[in-house]
Amino acid sequence: MRRLIAFEMLTLDGCYAGTDGDLDWAHRRERDAEWDAFVAGNAGSGGELVFGRRTYEMMVSWWPTPAAAQHEPRVAEAMNALPKFVCSRTMHEADWNNTTVLPGDAASRLQELKRSPGADLVILGSGELVAALAPTGLIDEYQLALIPVVLGRRGKPLFGSVEHGMELRLAESRRFGNGNLLLCYRPRSPVA
């Protein structure tokens, strides 16, 4: 069975976005060659991408554009070439090449995908989708990129809706020169 991995950029207080959906905080940091190489390498590492509708709309508004190809050519090329899935109850078709809409219940649709042959599935961003899937046990690994910013009450916490908690174990960590920290966790078991 293939794995389902969630890659999420988070603030130090665990927020994936501002309450208004703002993500500028994730990109205000100084440029760091090591971080940029990690992002490009991560995009080029294969897999099949999974998005919630809002994140899909944000991604499709940037990656297929000439500006993305000019400013971030390696990442844009990978993002446009990789197979993509959008979990949505409202979308019926997708405009971005190599994209399939998964209507209905995201958990059951992703469980089907995990059982099918293919590369690992990687949820990019899509905080609401990750939060909804967390209690199901479908996510095999959480790759959390901590950005040294605090949003406080202006932020949406990633695990704010998880009722019964989760126990995770650290599988890998990496520090970057710009202060970002990558923490990779795997679930141990649900916490009662």
PDB file of C-alpha atoms in Angstrom:
ATOM      1  CA  MET A   1       0.000   0.000   0.000  1.00  0.00           C
ATOM      2  CA  ARG A   2       1.317   3.432  -0.815  1.00  0.00           C
ATOM      3  CA  ARG A   3       1.808   6.051   1.863  1.00  0.00           C
ATOM      4  CA  LEU A   4      -0.114   9.262   2.440  1.00  0.00           C
ATOM      5  CA  ILE A   5       2.209  12.066   3.558  1.00  0.00           C
ATOM      6  CA  ALA A   6       1.108  15.523   4.725  1.00  0.00           C
ATOM      7  CA  PHE A   7       3.563  18.381   4.084  1.00  0.00           C
ATOM      8  CA  GLU A   8       2.492  21.440   5.988  1.00  0.00           C
ATOM      9  CA  MET A   9       4.136  24.797   6.667  1.00  0.00           C
ATOM     10  CA  LEU A  10       3.268  25.858  10.219  1.00  0.00           C
ATOM     11  CA  THR A  11       3.924  28.777  12.500  1.00  0.00           C
ATOM     12  CA  LEU A  12       5.548  28.128  15.880  1.00  0.00           C
ATOM     13  CA  ASP A  13       2.083  28.195  17.436  1.00  0.00           C
ATOM     14  CA  GLY A  14       0.854  25.485  15.054  1.00  0.00           C
ATOM     15  CA  CYS A  15      -1.116  27.566  12.556  1.00  0.00           C
ATOM     16  CA  TYR A  16      -1.295  26.645   8.866  1.00  0.00           C
ATOM     17  CA  ALA A  17      -2.864  29.954   7.753  1.00  0.00           C
ATOM     18  CA  GLY A  18      -4.124  33.238   9.043  1.00  0.00           C
ATOM     19  CA  THR A  19      -7.807  33.403   9.964  1.00  0.00           C
ATOM     20  CA  ASP A  20      -8.361  35.194   6.643  1.00  0.00           C
ATOM     21  CA  GLY A  21      -6.435  32.480   4.740  1.00  0.00           C
ATOM     22  CA  ASP A  22      -3.258  34.601   4.559  1.00  0.00           C
ATOM     23  CA  LEU A  23      -0.040  32.657   3.882  1.00  0.00           C
ATOM     24  CA  ASP A  24       2.355  35.585   3.436  1.00  0.00           C
ATOM     25  CA  TRP A  25       3.999  34.773   6.778  1.00  0.00           C
ATOM     26  CA  ALA A  26       5.411  31.581   5.215  1.00  0.00           C
ATOM     27  CA  HIS A  27       7.311  33.496   2.540  1.00  0.00           C
ATOM     28  CA  ARG A  28       8.540  36.629   4.345  1.00  0.00           C
ATOM     29  CA  ARG A  29      11.730  34.992   5.597  1.00  0.00           C
ATOM     30  CA  GLU A  30      15.095  35.882   4.157  1.00  0.00           C
ATOM     31  CA  ARG A  31      16.204  33.792   1.195  1.00  0.00           C
ATOM     32  CA  ASP A  32      18.217  30.749   2.139  1.00  0.00           C
ATOM     33  CA  ALA A  33      19.986  28.655  -0.516  1.00  0.00           C
ATOM     34  CA  GLU A  34      19.668  25.464   1.527  1.00  0.00           C
ATOM     35  CA  TRP A  35      15.909  25.985   2.057  1.00  0.00           C
ATOM     36  CA  ASP A  36      15.399  26.845  -1.623  1.00  0.00           C
ATOM     37  CA  ALA A  37      17.289  23.688  -2.647  1.00  0.00           C
ATOM     38  CA  PHE A  38      15.169  21.623  -0.238  1.00  0.00           C
ATOM     39  CA  VAL A  39      11.929  23.041  -1.688  1.00  0.00           C
ATOM     40  CA  ALA A  40      13.078  22.388  -5.275  1.00  0.00           C
ATOM     41  CA  GLY A  41      14.293  18.885  -4.390  1.00  0.00           C
ATOM     42  CA  ASN A  42      11.076  18.106  -2.547  1.00  0.00           C
ATOM     43  CA  ALA A  43       9.017  19.192  -5.558  1.00  0.00           C
ATOM     44  CA  GLY A  44      11.140  17.062  -7.866  1.00  0.00           C
ATOM     45  CA  SER A  45      11.072  13.933  -5.703  1.00  0.00           C
ATOM     46  CA  GLY A  46       8.028  12.436  -7.395  1.00  0.00           C
ATOM     47  CA  GLY A  47       4.838  11.199  -5.868  1.00  0.00           C
ATOM     48  CA  GLU A  48       1.297  12.259  -6.570  1.00  0.00           C
ATOM     49  CA  LEU A  49      -0.043  15.482  -5.094  1.00  0.00           C
ATOM     50  CA  VAL A  50      -3.246  15.882  -3.114  1.00  0.00           C
ATOM     51  CA  PHE A  51      -4.973  19.199  -2.414  1.00  0.00           C
ATOM     52  CA  GLY A  52      -8.109  20.491  -0.799  1.00  0.00           C
ATOM     53  CA  ARG A  53     -10.139  22.809  -3.030  1.00  0.00           C
ATOM     54  CA  ARG A  54      -8.847  26.092  -1.587  1.00  0.00           C
ATOM     55  CA  THR A  55      -5.202  25.068  -1.836  1.00  0.00           C
ATOM     56  CA  TYR A  56      -5.785  23.754  -5.356  1.00  0.00           C
ATOM     57  CA  GLU A  57      -7.228  27.126  -6.386  1.00  0.00           C
ATOM     58  CA  MET A  58      -4.194  28.899  -4.940  1.00  0.00           C
ATOM     59  CA  MET A  59      -1.740  26.493  -6.626  1.00  0.00           C
ATOM     60  CA  VAL A  60      -3.414  26.594 -10.048  1.00  0.00           C
ATOM     61  CA  SER A  61      -3.378  30.396  -9.956  1.00  0.00           C
ATOM     62  CA  TRP A  62       0.453  30.362  -9.748  1.00  0.00           C
ATOM     63  CA  TRP A  63       2.287  27.232 -10.937  1.00  0.00           C
ATOM     64  CA  PRO A  64       1.033  27.038 -14.547  1.00  0.00           C
ATOM     65  CA  THR A  65       1.880  30.727 -15.157  1.00  0.00           C
ATOM     66  CA  PRO A  66       4.873  32.104 -17.082  1.00  0.00           C
ATOM     67  CA  ALA A  67       5.869  34.044 -13.943  1.00  0.00           C
ATOM     68  CA  ALA A  68       6.207  30.800 -11.946  1.00  0.00           C
ATOM     69  CA  ALA A  69       8.276  29.233 -14.738  1.00  0.00           C
ATOM     70  CA  GLN A  70      10.552  32.275 -14.744  1.00  0.00           C
ATOM     71  CA  HIS A  71      10.975  32.681 -10.960  1.00  0.00           C
ATOM     72  CA  GLU A  72      10.975  29.032  -9.856  1.00  0.00           C
ATOM     73  CA  PRO A  73      11.549  26.921 -12.981  1.00  0.00           C
ATOM     74  CA  ARG A  74      12.418  23.592 -11.287  1.00  0.00           C
ATOM     75  CA  VAL A  75       9.493  23.711  -8.905  1.00  0.00           C
ATOM     76  CA  ALA A  76       7.060  24.932 -11.587  1.00  0.00           C
ATOM     77  CA  GLU A  77       8.094  22.152 -13.957  1.00  0.00           C
ATOM     78  CA  ALA A  78       7.576  19.496 -11.283  1.00  0.00           C
ATOM     79  CA  MET A  79       4.288  20.929 -10.037  1.00  0.00           C
ATOM     80  CA  ASN A  80       2.862  21.043 -13.536  1.00  0.00           C
ATOM     81  CA  ALA A  81       4.049  17.539 -14.483  1.00  0.00           C
ATOM     82  CA  LEU A  82       3.072  15.571 -11.365  1.00  0.00           C
ATOM     83  CA  PRO A  83      -0.284  13.808 -11.108  1.00  0.00           C
ATOM     84  CA  LYS A  84      -2.629  15.788  -8.866  1.00  0.00           C
ATOM     85  CA  PHE A  85      -5.858  15.031  -6.986  1.00  0.00           C
ATOM     86  CA  VAL A  86      -8.310  17.549  -5.527  1.00  0.00           C
ATOM     87  CA  CYS A  87     -10.600  16.496  -2.688  1.00  0.00           C
ATOM     88  CA  SER A  88     -13.746  18.565  -3.071  1.00  0.00           C
ATOM     89  CA  ARG A  89     -17.466  18.315  -2.521  1.00  0.00           C
ATOM     90  CA  THR A  90     -18.119  21.299  -4.825  1.00  0.00           C
ATOM     91  CA  MET A  91     -15.670  21.011  -7.759  1.00  0.00           C
ATOM     92  CA  HIS A  92     -16.600  18.823 -10.716  1.00  0.00           C
ATOM     93  CA  GLU A  93     -13.655  19.400 -13.033  1.00  0.00           C
ATOM     94  CA  ALA A  94     -10.130  20.760 -12.796  1.00  0.00           C
ATOM     95  CA  ASP A  95      -8.356  23.101 -15.203  1.00  0.00           C
ATOM     96  CA  TRP A  96      -4.784  22.141 -14.308  1.00  0.00           C
ATOM     97  CA  ASN A  97      -3.189  19.384 -16.386  1.00  0.00           C
ATOM     98  CA  ASN A  98      -2.830  15.934 -14.781  1.00  0.00           C
ATOM     99  CA  THR A  99      -5.501  16.754 -12.180  1.00  0.00           C
ATOM    100  CA  THR A 100      -8.350  14.496 -11.078  1.00  0.00           C
ATOM    101  CA  VAL A 101     -11.177  15.681  -8.843  1.00  0.00           C
ATOM    102  CA  LEU A 102     -12.079  13.309  -5.985  1.00  0.00           C
ATOM    103  CA  PRO A 103     -15.700  14.125  -5.154  1.00  0.00           C
ATOM    104  CA  GLY A 104     -17.473  13.059  -1.995  1.00  0.00           C
ATOM    105  CA  ASP A 105     -15.894  11.855   1.228  1.00  0.00           C
ATOM    106  CA  ALA A 106     -12.155  12.597   1.138  1.00  0.00           C
ATOM    107  CA  ALA A 107     -11.221   9.869   3.626  1.00  0.00           C
ATOM    108  CA  SER A 108     -12.845   7.051   1.654  1.00  0.00           C
ATOM    109  CA  ARG A 109     -11.521   8.345  -1.673  1.00  0.00           C
ATOM    110  CA  LEU A 110      -7.971   8.615  -0.324  1.00  0.00           C
ATOM    111  CA  GLN A 111      -8.211   5.168   1.265  1.00  0.00           C
ATOM    112  CA  GLU A 112      -9.060   3.810  -2.223  1.00  0.00           C
ATOM    113  CA  LEU A 113      -6.075   5.669  -3.699  1.00  0.00           C
ATOM    114  CA  LYS A 114      -3.734   4.314  -1.024  1.00  0.00           C
ATOM    115  CA  ARG A 115      -4.766   0.779  -1.972  1.00  0.00           C
ATOM    116  CA  SER A 116      -4.205   1.361  -5.691  1.00  0.00           C
ATOM    117  CA  PRO A 117      -0.781   0.975  -7.311  1.00  0.00           C
ATOM    118  CA  GLY A 118       1.340   4.060  -7.721  1.00  0.00           C
ATOM    119  CA  ALA A 119       3.715   6.447  -6.016  1.00  0.00           C
ATOM    120  CA  ASP A 120       3.237   7.877  -2.537  1.00  0.00           C
ATOM    121  CA  LEU A 121       0.531  10.519  -2.146  1.00  0.00           C
ATOM    122  CA  VAL A 122       1.581  13.901  -0.744  1.00  0.00           C
ATOM    123  CA  ILE A 123      -0.907  16.407   0.628  1.00  0.00           C
ATOM    124  CA  LEU A 124       0.530  19.891   0.146  1.00  0.00           C
ATOM    125  CA  GLY A 125      -0.826  22.486   2.534  1.00  0.00           C
ATOM    126  CA  SER A 126      -4.580  21.955   2.625  1.00  0.00           C
ATOM    127  CA  GLY A 127      -4.779  22.417   6.384  1.00  0.00           C
ATOM    128  CA  GLU A 128      -8.515  21.723   6.623  1.00  0.00           C
ATOM    129  CA  LEU A 129      -8.080  18.458   4.725  1.00  0.00           C
ATOM    130  CA  VAL A 130      -5.139  17.381   6.917  1.00  0.00           C
ATOM    131  CA  ALA A 131      -7.077  18.247  10.091  1.00  0.00           C
ATOM    132  CA  ALA A 132     -10.095  16.261   8.867  1.00  0.00           C
ATOM    133  CA  LEU A 133      -7.951  13.244   7.974  1.00  0.00           C
ATOM    134  CA  ALA A 134      -5.751  13.246  11.106  1.00  0.00           C
ATOM    135  CA  PRO A 135      -8.218  11.349  13.333  1.00  0.00           C
ATOM    136  CA  THR A 136      -8.820   8.695  10.637  1.00  0.00           C
ATOM    137  CA  GLY A 137      -5.267   7.335  10.808  1.00  0.00           C
ATOM    138  CA  LEU A 138      -4.900   7.589   7.010  1.00  0.00           C
ATOM    139  CA  ILE A 139      -1.892   9.918   7.175  1.00  0.00           C
ATOM    140  CA  ASP A 140       1.322   7.898   7.463  1.00  0.00           C
ATOM    141  CA  GLU A 141       3.701  10.822   7.984  1.00  0.00           C
ATOM    142  CA  TYR A 142       3.471  14.500   8.886  1.00  0.00           C
ATOM    143  CA  GLN A 143       6.261  16.617   7.414  1.00  0.00           C
ATOM    144  CA  LEU A 144       5.951  19.875   9.309  1.00  0.00           C
ATOM    145  CA  ALA A 145       8.042  22.840   8.223  1.00  0.00           C
ATOM    146  CA  LEU A 146       8.082  25.179  11.218  1.00  0.00           C
ATOM    147  CA  ILE A 147       8.490  28.816  10.271  1.00  0.00           C
ATOM    148  CA  PRO A 148       9.632  31.041  13.191  1.00  0.00           C
ATOM    149  CA  VAL A 149       6.528  33.226  13.215  1.00  0.00           C
ATOM    150  CA  VAL A 150       3.647  33.382  15.713  1.00  0.00           C
ATOM    151  CA  LEU A 151       0.148  34.315  14.520  1.00  0.00           C
ATOM    152  CA  GLY A 152      -1.675  33.934  17.830  1.00  0.00           C
ATOM    153  CA  ARG A 153      -5.414  34.488  17.545  1.00  0.00           C
ATOM    154  CA  ARG A 154      -4.954  35.607  13.938  1.00  0.00           C
ATOM    155  CA  GLY A 155      -4.119  32.029  12.924  1.00  0.00           C
ATOM    156  CA  LYS A 156      -5.898  28.759  12.126  1.00  0.00           C
ATOM    157  CA  PRO A 157      -4.355  25.926  14.202  1.00  0.00           C
ATOM    158  CA  LEU A 158      -3.761  22.736  12.220  1.00  0.00           C
ATOM    159  CA  PHE A 159      -4.863  20.304  14.898  1.00  0.00           C
ATOM    160  CA  GLY A 160      -7.429  22.589  16.552  1.00  0.00           C
ATOM    161  CA  SER A 161     -10.350  20.333  15.581  1.00  0.00           C
ATOM    162  CA  VAL A 162      -8.732  17.015  16.585  1.00  0.00           C
ATOM    163  CA  GLU A 163     -10.836  15.880  19.553  1.00  0.00           C
ATOM    164  CA  HIS A 164      -9.057  12.807  20.894  1.00  0.00           C
ATOM    165  CA  GLY A 165      -5.431  13.762  20.322  1.00  0.00           C
ATOM    166  CA  MET A 166      -2.698  11.790  18.593  1.00  0.00           C
ATOM    167  CA  GLU A 167       0.630  10.412  19.671  1.00  0.00           C
ATOM    168  CA  LEU A 168       3.441  10.928  17.168  1.00  0.00           C
ATOM    169  CA  ARG A 169       7.078   9.890  17.065  1.00  0.00           C
ATOM    170  CA  LEU A 170       9.851  11.967  15.555  1.00  0.00           C
ATOM    171  CA  ALA A 171      11.336  10.217  12.511  1.00  0.00           C
ATOM    172  CA  GLU A 172      13.599  12.985  11.198  1.00  0.00           C
ATOM    173  CA  SER A 173      14.502  16.634  11.768  1.00  0.00           C
ATOM    174  CA  ARG A 174      16.486  19.232   9.875  1.00  0.00           C
ATOM    175  CA  ARG A 175      17.412  22.842  10.634  1.00  0.00           C
ATOM    176  CA  PHE A 176      17.852  25.458   7.911  1.00  0.00           C
ATOM    177  CA  GLY A 177      19.940  28.624   7.964  1.00  0.00           C
ATOM    178  CA  ASN A 178      16.884  30.879   7.730  1.00  0.00           C
ATOM    179  CA  GLY A 179      15.533  29.480  11.026  1.00  0.00           C
ATOM    180  CA  ASN A 180      13.028  27.088   9.455  1.00  0.00           C
ATOM    181  CA  LEU A 181      12.887  23.619  10.948  1.00  0.00           C
ATOM    182  CA  LEU A 182      11.605  20.457   9.253  1.00  0.00           C
ATOM    183  CA  LEU A 183      10.114  17.897  11.636  1.00  0.00           C
ATOM    184  CA  CYS A 184       8.877  14.569  10.273  1.00  0.00           C
ATOM    185  CA  TYR A 185       6.526  12.650  12.535  1.00  0.00           C
ATOM    186  CA  ARG A 186       4.817   9.282  12.194  1.00  0.00           C
ATOM    187  CA  PRO A 187       1.700   8.365  14.148  1.00  0.00           C
ATOM    188  CA  ARG A 188       2.063   5.933  17.031  1.00  0.00           C
ATOM    189  CA  SER A 189      -1.575   5.481  17.957  1.00  0.00           C
ATOM    190  CA  PRO A 190      -4.696   7.484  18.737  1.00  0.00           C
ATOM    191  CA  VAL A 191      -4.812   8.880  22.258  1.00  0.00           C
ATOM    192  CA  ALA A 192      -8.062   8.061  24.065  1.00  0.00           C
TER     193      ALA A 192
END
